[in-house]
Short mmCIF file of C-alpha atoms and ligand atoms in Angstrom, two decimals:
data_model
loop_
_atom_site.label_atom_id
_atom_site.label_comp_id
_atom_site.label_asym_id
_atom_site.label_seq_id
_atom_site.Cartn_x
_atom_site.Cartn_y
_atom_site.Cartn_z
CA MET A 1 -0.06 -0.01 0.02
CA SER A 2 1.19 3.45 -0.91
CA VAL A 3 1.32 6.39 1.55
CA VAL A 4 2.69 9.98 1.38
CA VAL A 5 4.53 11.71 4.31
CA THR A 6 4.89 15.48 3.99
CA GLY A 7 7.71 16.80 6.05
CA GLY A 8 9.23 13.31 5.98
CA ALA A 9 12.74 14.63 6.13
CA GLY A 10 12.05 16.38 9.46
CA PHE A 11 12.30 15.13 13.08
CA ILE A 12 8.97 13.34 13.53
CA GLY A 13 8.29 12.77 9.84
CA SER A 14 11.63 10.76 9.41
CA HIS A 15 10.83 8.50 12.36
CA LEU A 16 7.38 7.94 10.96
CA VAL A 17 8.69 7.11 7.53
CA GLU A 18 11.08 4.44 9.03
CA LYS A 19 8.02 3.00 10.94
CA LEU A 20 5.91 2.91 7.81
CA LEU A 21 8.69 1.19 5.80
CA SER A 22 8.94 -1.40 8.58
CA LEU A 23 5.36 -2.05 8.27
CA GLY A 24 5.67 -2.71 4.51
CA TYR A 25 4.21 0.47 3.12
CA GLN A 26 5.63 2.25 0.04
CA VAL A 27 6.42 5.73 1.08
CA THR A 28 6.65 9.00 -0.91
CA VAL A 29 8.32 11.81 1.08
CA VAL A 30 7.61 15.42 0.15
CA ASP A 31 9.87 18.09 1.77
CA ASN A 32 11.41 21.44 0.86
CA PHE A 33 14.23 20.90 3.33
CA SER A 34 13.58 24.22 5.07
CA SER A 35 14.09 22.63 8.50
CA GLY A 36 14.39 18.92 7.45
CA HIS A 37 17.70 17.28 6.55
CA ILE A 38 18.61 14.63 4.09
CA GLU A 39 20.70 12.86 6.72
CA ASN A 40 17.47 12.09 8.52
CA LEU A 41 16.69 9.83 5.72
CA SER A 42 20.13 8.22 5.31
CA GLY A 43 19.91 4.48 5.25
CA ILE A 44 16.41 4.54 3.82
CA SER A 45 16.72 6.95 0.86
CA SER A 46 16.80 4.05 -1.58
CA GLU A 47 13.64 2.67 -0.19
CA ILE A 48 11.47 5.87 -0.59
CA ARG A 49 10.25 8.01 -3.48
CA LEU A 50 11.60 11.54 -2.63
CA ILE A 51 9.97 14.76 -3.94
CA ARG A 52 11.98 17.87 -3.16
CA GLY A 53 9.30 20.41 -3.43
CA ASP A 54 7.49 23.25 -1.59
CA LEU A 55 3.86 22.59 -0.64
CA ARG A 56 3.05 26.25 -1.00
CA LEU A 57 3.07 25.50 -4.77
CA PRO A 58 -0.11 23.51 -5.78
CA GLU A 59 1.86 21.53 -8.37
CA VAL A 60 3.96 19.79 -5.66
CA SER A 61 0.85 18.24 -4.15
CA GLU A 62 -0.35 17.28 -7.58
CA GLU A 63 2.90 15.45 -8.17
CA ALA A 64 2.92 13.74 -4.90
CA ILE A 65 -0.65 12.49 -4.68
CA ARG A 66 -0.99 9.55 -7.21
CA ASP A 67 -4.28 7.50 -7.60
CA GLU A 68 -2.95 4.54 -5.67
CA VAL A 69 -2.08 6.58 -2.54
CA ASP A 70 -4.12 5.24 0.48
CA THR A 71 -3.20 7.94 3.16
CA VAL A 72 -1.44 11.26 3.37
CA PHE A 73 0.47 11.85 6.57
CA HIS A 74 0.78 15.61 6.61
CA PHE A 75 3.65 16.63 8.88
CA ALA A 76 5.18 19.40 6.87
CA ALA A 77 4.76 22.80 8.62
CA ASN A 78 6.52 25.77 9.77
CA PRO A 79 6.88 24.45 13.36
CA GLU A 80 8.19 27.68 14.86
CA VAL A 81 6.14 28.26 18.00
CA ARG A 82 7.66 31.74 18.81
CA VAL A 83 6.39 34.93 17.26
CA GLY A 84 7.59 35.15 13.68
CA ASP A 85 6.31 36.34 10.40
CA PRO A 86 2.45 35.55 10.36
CA LYS A 87 2.76 35.07 6.63
CA GLU A 88 5.12 32.19 7.12
CA HIS A 89 2.47 30.32 9.16
CA TYR A 90 -0.31 31.23 6.83
CA GLU A 91 1.62 29.90 3.73
CA ASN A 92 3.43 26.98 5.06
CA ASN A 93 0.59 25.71 7.29
CA ILE A 94 -2.74 26.89 6.04
CA LEU A 95 -2.14 27.34 2.35
CA ALA A 96 0.04 24.30 2.04
CA THR A 97 -2.68 22.20 3.77
CA TYR A 98 -5.37 23.65 1.39
CA ASN A 99 -3.23 22.68 -1.66
CA LEU A 100 -2.75 19.20 -0.25
CA LEU A 101 -6.41 18.71 0.38
CA GLU A 102 -7.41 19.96 -3.10
CA ALA A 103 -4.94 17.51 -4.71
CA MET A 104 -6.33 14.75 -2.60
CA ARG A 105 -9.90 15.54 -3.60
CA ARG A 106 -9.05 15.63 -7.20
CA ARG A 107 -7.43 12.25 -6.97
CA ASP A 108 -10.13 10.79 -4.81
CA VAL A 109 -7.48 10.10 -2.15
CA LYS A 110 -9.47 10.45 1.15
CA ARG A 111 -7.43 9.46 4.19
CA ILE A 112 -5.32 12.10 5.99
CA VAL A 113 -3.38 12.06 9.25
CA PHE A 114 -2.52 15.49 10.37
CA ALA A 115 0.16 16.66 12.80
CA SER A 116 -1.55 19.12 15.02
CA THR A 117 -0.45 20.34 18.38
CA SER A 118 -1.33 20.94 21.96
CA THR A 119 -1.07 24.56 21.37
CA VAL A 120 -4.50 24.61 19.71
CA TYR A 121 -5.99 24.78 23.21
CA GLY A 122 -4.16 27.91 24.22
CA ASP A 123 -4.34 28.54 28.00
CA ALA A 124 -6.69 25.71 28.76
CA ALA A 125 -8.37 26.14 32.21
CA ARG A 126 -8.73 22.42 32.54
CA LEU A 127 -5.67 20.24 32.97
CA PRO A 128 -5.22 17.51 31.78
CA THR A 129 -7.02 18.90 28.82
CA PRO A 130 -9.40 16.58 27.02
CA GLU A 131 -10.01 16.74 23.22
CA ASP A 132 -13.38 18.18 23.62
CA TYR A 133 -12.25 21.06 25.80
CA SER A 134 -13.67 24.45 24.75
CA PRO A 135 -13.39 27.16 24.01
CA MET A 136 -10.24 26.66 21.99
CA LYS A 137 -8.40 29.80 21.99
CA PRO A 138 -4.80 29.46 20.58
CA ILE A 139 -2.50 32.20 21.93
CA SER A 140 0.21 31.75 19.25
CA LEU A 141 0.08 32.18 15.51
CA TYR A 142 1.48 28.60 15.16
CA GLY A 143 -1.46 27.31 17.22
CA ALA A 144 -3.94 29.32 15.34
CA SER A 145 -2.61 28.03 12.04
CA LYS A 146 -2.79 24.45 13.14
CA LEU A 147 -6.41 24.87 14.49
CA ALA A 148 -7.30 26.41 11.12
CA CYS A 149 -5.93 23.38 9.31
CA GLU A 150 -7.80 21.01 11.58
CA SER A 151 -11.07 23.03 10.81
CA MET A 152 -10.38 22.69 7.11
CA ILE A 153 -9.69 19.02 7.30
CA SER A 154 -12.93 18.49 9.35
CA ALA A 155 -14.90 20.36 6.64
CA TYR A 156 -13.30 18.27 3.87
CA THR A 157 -14.13 15.09 5.84
CA TYR A 158 -17.83 15.94 6.01
CA THR A 159 -18.05 17.60 2.71
CA TYR A 160 -16.19 15.17 0.50
CA GLY A 161 -16.23 11.98 2.63
CA PHE A 162 -12.56 12.08 3.85
CA THR A 163 -11.39 10.02 6.90
CA ALA A 164 -9.16 12.26 9.01
CA VAL A 165 -7.18 12.16 12.12
CA ALA A 166 -5.58 15.17 13.81
CA LEU A 167 -2.86 14.37 16.41
CA ARG A 168 -2.42 16.95 19.08
CA TYR A 169 1.04 16.30 20.17
CA ALA A 170 2.71 17.49 23.44
CA ASN A 171 6.32 18.26 23.20
CA VAL A 172 7.96 15.48 21.16
CA VAL A 173 11.48 14.69 22.04
CA GLY A 174 14.20 12.40 20.75
CA PRO A 175 17.02 12.01 18.27
CA ARG A 176 17.19 14.31 15.20
CA ALA A 177 15.03 16.99 16.98
CA LYS A 178 16.52 20.32 15.97
CA ARG A 179 14.50 22.57 18.31
CA GLY A 180 12.97 22.45 21.74
CA VAL A 181 14.08 23.00 25.30
CA VAL A 182 16.21 19.82 25.58
CA LYS A 183 18.27 20.54 22.47
CA ASP A 184 18.55 24.15 23.55
CA PHE A 185 19.80 23.38 27.06
CA VAL A 186 22.36 20.81 25.83
CA ALA A 187 23.77 23.32 23.23
CA LYS A 188 23.92 26.16 25.70
CA LEU A 189 25.76 23.93 28.26
CA LYS A 190 28.11 22.75 25.67
CA ALA A 191 29.05 26.30 24.86
CA ASN A 192 29.29 27.32 28.58
CA PRO A 193 29.06 24.57 31.28
CA HIS A 194 29.00 27.06 34.05
CA GLU A 195 25.79 28.92 33.20
CA LEU A 196 22.29 28.03 31.75
CA GLU A 197 20.02 30.66 30.47
CA ILE A 198 16.41 29.64 31.14
CA LEU A 199 13.73 31.42 29.23
CA GLY A 200 10.69 32.35 31.38
CA ASP A 201 10.59 31.92 35.20
CA GLY A 202 11.38 28.21 34.93
CA THR A 203 7.96 27.12 36.39
CA GLN A 204 6.39 26.47 32.97
CA ARG A 205 5.04 22.96 33.40
CA LYS A 206 4.44 20.82 30.30
CA SER A 207 4.25 17.30 29.08
CA TYR A 208 6.98 15.63 27.01
CA ILE A 209 6.71 12.42 24.86
CA TRP A 210 9.45 10.18 23.58
CA ILE A 211 9.45 10.02 19.72
CA ASP A 212 8.83 6.27 19.43
CA ASP A 213 5.70 6.61 21.89
CA ALA A 214 4.49 9.52 19.50
CA VAL A 215 4.93 7.50 16.34
CA GLU A 216 3.16 4.48 17.74
CA GLY A 217 0.24 6.76 18.87
CA THR A 218 0.10 8.06 15.43
CA ILE A 219 -0.15 4.54 13.76
CA THR A 220 -2.72 3.44 16.30
CA ALA A 221 -4.95 6.46 15.82
CA TRP A 222 -4.64 6.11 11.96
CA GLN A 223 -5.32 2.43 11.94
CA LYS A 224 -8.23 2.53 14.33
CA THR A 225 -10.05 5.57 12.86
CA LEU A 226 -12.22 4.30 10.00
CA ARG A 227 -14.46 7.24 9.21
CA GLY A 228 -15.17 10.87 10.08
CA PHE A 229 -12.85 13.27 11.78
CA GLU A 230 -11.23 12.47 15.04
CA ALA A 231 -8.79 14.50 17.08
CA TYR A 232 -6.42 12.68 19.66
CA ASN A 233 -4.18 14.05 22.27
CA VAL A 234 -0.69 12.29 22.08
CA GLY A 235 1.32 13.08 25.25
CA SER A 236 2.63 11.27 28.31
CA GLU A 237 0.95 10.74 31.60
CA ASP A 238 2.52 13.62 33.50
CA SER A 239 4.17 17.02 33.24
CA ILE A 240 7.30 18.59 34.53
CA THR A 241 8.69 22.04 34.79
CA VAL A 242 11.36 23.71 32.67
CA LEU A 243 13.53 23.72 35.97
CA ASP A 244 13.06 20.01 36.09
CA VAL A 245 14.21 19.62 32.46
CA ALA A 246 17.26 21.70 33.35
CA ALA A 247 18.16 19.48 36.25
CA ILE A 248 17.79 16.39 34.11
CA VAL A 249 20.02 17.82 31.34
CA VAL A 250 22.69 19.08 33.81
CA LYS A 251 22.83 15.76 35.44
CA GLU A 252 23.04 13.84 32.11
CA MET A 253 25.85 15.99 30.99
CA GLY A 254 27.70 15.19 34.27
CA LEU A 255 27.90 18.89 35.30
CA THR A 256 27.78 20.46 38.77
CA ASN A 257 27.53 23.98 40.09
CA VAL A 258 25.73 25.19 37.02
CA LYS A 259 24.37 28.71 37.67
CA TYR A 260 20.85 29.30 36.21
CA LYS A 261 20.25 32.66 34.69
CA ILE A 262 16.58 32.87 34.64
CA THR A 263 15.25 35.55 32.29
CA GLY A 264 11.88 35.91 34.06
CA GLY A 265 10.28 35.87 30.63
CA VAL A 266 7.10 37.71 29.64
CA ASP A 267 3.55 37.92 30.77
CA GLY A 268 3.76 36.04 34.09
CA GLY A 269 6.85 33.97 33.40
CA ARG A 270 6.21 32.55 29.93
CA GLY A 271 9.27 31.88 27.79
CA TRP A 272 8.06 34.03 25.06
CA VAL A 273 4.89 35.78 23.78
CA GLY A 274 2.49 32.98 22.90
CA ASP A 275 4.23 30.34 25.11
CA VAL A 276 1.50 28.23 26.86
CA LYS A 277 2.71 28.07 30.22
CA TYR A 278 0.89 24.96 31.61
CA MET A 279 0.24 22.03 29.16
CA HIS A 280 -0.83 18.55 30.18
CA LEU A 281 -2.98 16.56 27.72
CA ASP A 282 -5.69 14.01 28.73
CA ILE A 283 -4.70 11.03 26.73
CA ARG A 284 -7.54 8.67 27.53
CA LYS A 285 -9.14 8.79 24.24
CA LEU A 286 -6.14 7.41 22.41
CA LYS A 287 -5.38 4.96 25.18
CA ALA A 288 -8.89 3.54 24.83
CA LEU A 289 -7.68 2.42 21.28
CA GLY A 290 -4.95 0.27 22.78
CA TRP A 291 -2.09 2.63 22.88
CA ALA A 292 -0.09 3.75 25.86
CA PRO A 293 3.13 5.79 26.24
CA LYS A 294 6.07 3.68 27.56
CA PHE A 295 7.84 6.67 29.12
CA ASN A 296 6.88 9.57 31.31
CA SER A 297 7.97 13.13 30.83
CA SER A 298 11.18 12.82 32.97
CA GLU A 299 12.23 9.57 31.18
CA ALA A 300 11.48 11.07 27.77
CA VAL A 301 13.49 14.19 28.51
CA ARG A 302 16.53 12.03 30.00
CA LYS A 303 16.62 9.83 26.82
CA ALA A 304 16.33 12.89 24.57
CA ALA A 305 19.14 14.66 26.56
CA LYS A 306 21.39 11.55 26.02
CA ALA A 307 20.60 11.75 22.24
CA ALA A 308 21.30 15.40 21.98
CA ILE A 309 24.56 15.11 23.81
CA VAL A 310 25.77 12.44 21.25
CA GLU A 311 24.37 14.42 18.34
CA LEU A 312 26.04 17.69 19.44
CA THR A 313 29.42 16.01 20.04
CA ARG A 314 29.61 14.61 16.46
P1 NAD B 401 10.61 19.62 11.58
O1 NAD B 401 10.93 20.99 11.35
O2 NAD B 401 11.69 18.66 11.88
O3 NAD B 401 9.63 19.02 10.30
C1 NAD B 401 8.89 19.81 9.48
C2 NAD B 401 9.28 19.37 8.07
O4 NAD B 401 8.45 20.00 7.19
C3 NAD B 401 10.66 19.77 7.66
O5 NAD B 401 11.40 18.56 7.11
C4 NAD B 401 10.58 20.89 6.72
O6 NAD B 401 11.57 20.91 5.76
C5 NAD B 401 9.26 20.50 6.04
N1 NAD B 401 8.56 21.64 5.50
C6 NAD B 401 8.22 22.80 6.05
N2 NAD B 401 7.53 23.71 5.22
C7 NAD B 401 7.38 23.03 4.20
C8 NAD B 401 6.69 23.29 2.85
N3 NAD B 401 6.20 24.56 2.61
N4 NAD B 401 6.84 22.41 1.85
C9 NAD B 401 7.44 21.11 2.15
N5 NAD B 401 8.05 20.76 3.29
C10 NAD B 401 8.02 21.70 4.27
O7 NAD B 401 9.49 19.61 12.85
P2 NAD B 401 8.87 18.36 13.57
O8 NAD B 401 9.23 18.73 14.99
O9 NAD B 401 9.37 17.06 13.07
O10 NAD B 401 7.32 18.57 13.36
C11 NAD B 401 6.62 17.81 12.47
C12 NAD B 401 5.24 18.15 12.54
O11 NAD B 401 4.65 17.94 13.82
C13 NAD B 401 4.95 19.72 12.23
O12 NAD B 401 3.67 19.72 11.57
C14 NAD B 401 4.76 20.27 13.63
O13 NAD B 401 3.93 21.36 13.58
C15 NAD B 401 4.06 19.05 14.38
N6 NAD B 401 4.30 19.12 15.85
C16 NAD B 401 5.60 18.89 16.30
C17 NAD B 401 5.80 18.85 17.72
C18 NAD B 401 7.23 18.58 18.34
O14 NAD B 401 7.18 18.62 19.60
N7 NAD B 401 8.19 18.42 17.60
C19 NAD B 401 4.61 19.11 18.61
C20 NAD B 401 3.49 19.32 18.07
C21 NAD B 401 3.29 19.35 16.65
#
């Protein structure tokens, strides 16, 4: 069976591609390599069909979506959670998703798995936050663009008979991640092992999920959702603070006496404008399908720190 993975040269996408190949699927990867890397596909490049192309251009989706494609895993996006150029989020997230959906509709390809995010909830008053929490009020352009994509996909599902899954990931961590707090802390401490700058007030509390757990959750949601539009939270069972993350990274790097330089952040201790300070997802809906994360937030961060230390030493 044939599937397409957009953003397949990125962090999560490349792990997903490996998993799909191991399950026997023929995989087409579409990526413009804006944040993805060809090295992420090393070892499997001969097994995939690779389209180097930008999904902002409609013809790229047209090329990728062939009649025999069963499912499109849409993981390409501008994943920058900090304030940037709104146009980047509009074009790489919303316009690219529209182009993809239109190509799918024309080819009669009707299954899509979409990489959404916990940030669609904004500052949720209820923690852990369930999928049916409302009102959903994203506080970042990134979260807003992802919620817009979810809405569009939901509408295509009901208008054109698609089957769709939106996965609202917590912070996914693991090898090949190029951004995020774990990689950031390891890089900073490599540069200066005596001091660590911490954005915000350090009490931001969030949930972290190990990459393999996230990929397994993705496959389970896809295989078990046979009609309609379903959103699933994909996170671990707990949450930890940014200061907890710092302590884990410092310990894994074998450092002592590291001085924390806490910036204080913005708007009550957030790391940046639009940073959701408290994030913990209710994962019972996906667990009811038979999936469960193997690692909690601390374990996921510890494993990711080990991987980042190796990667940044190469
Ligand atoms: P990533 O940057 O490693 O992957 C994104 C990929 O999309 C990259 O390979 C990039 O080159 C590609 N891409 C971007 N714009 C494109 C375009 N216009 N055309 C073609 N390719 C394009 O990021 P990631 O962390 O692997 O994230 C993958 C997906 O999961 C994204 O949609 C992201 O929003 C979502 N997500 C990630 C996390 C996380 O913690 N990493 C959490 C929630 C949601």
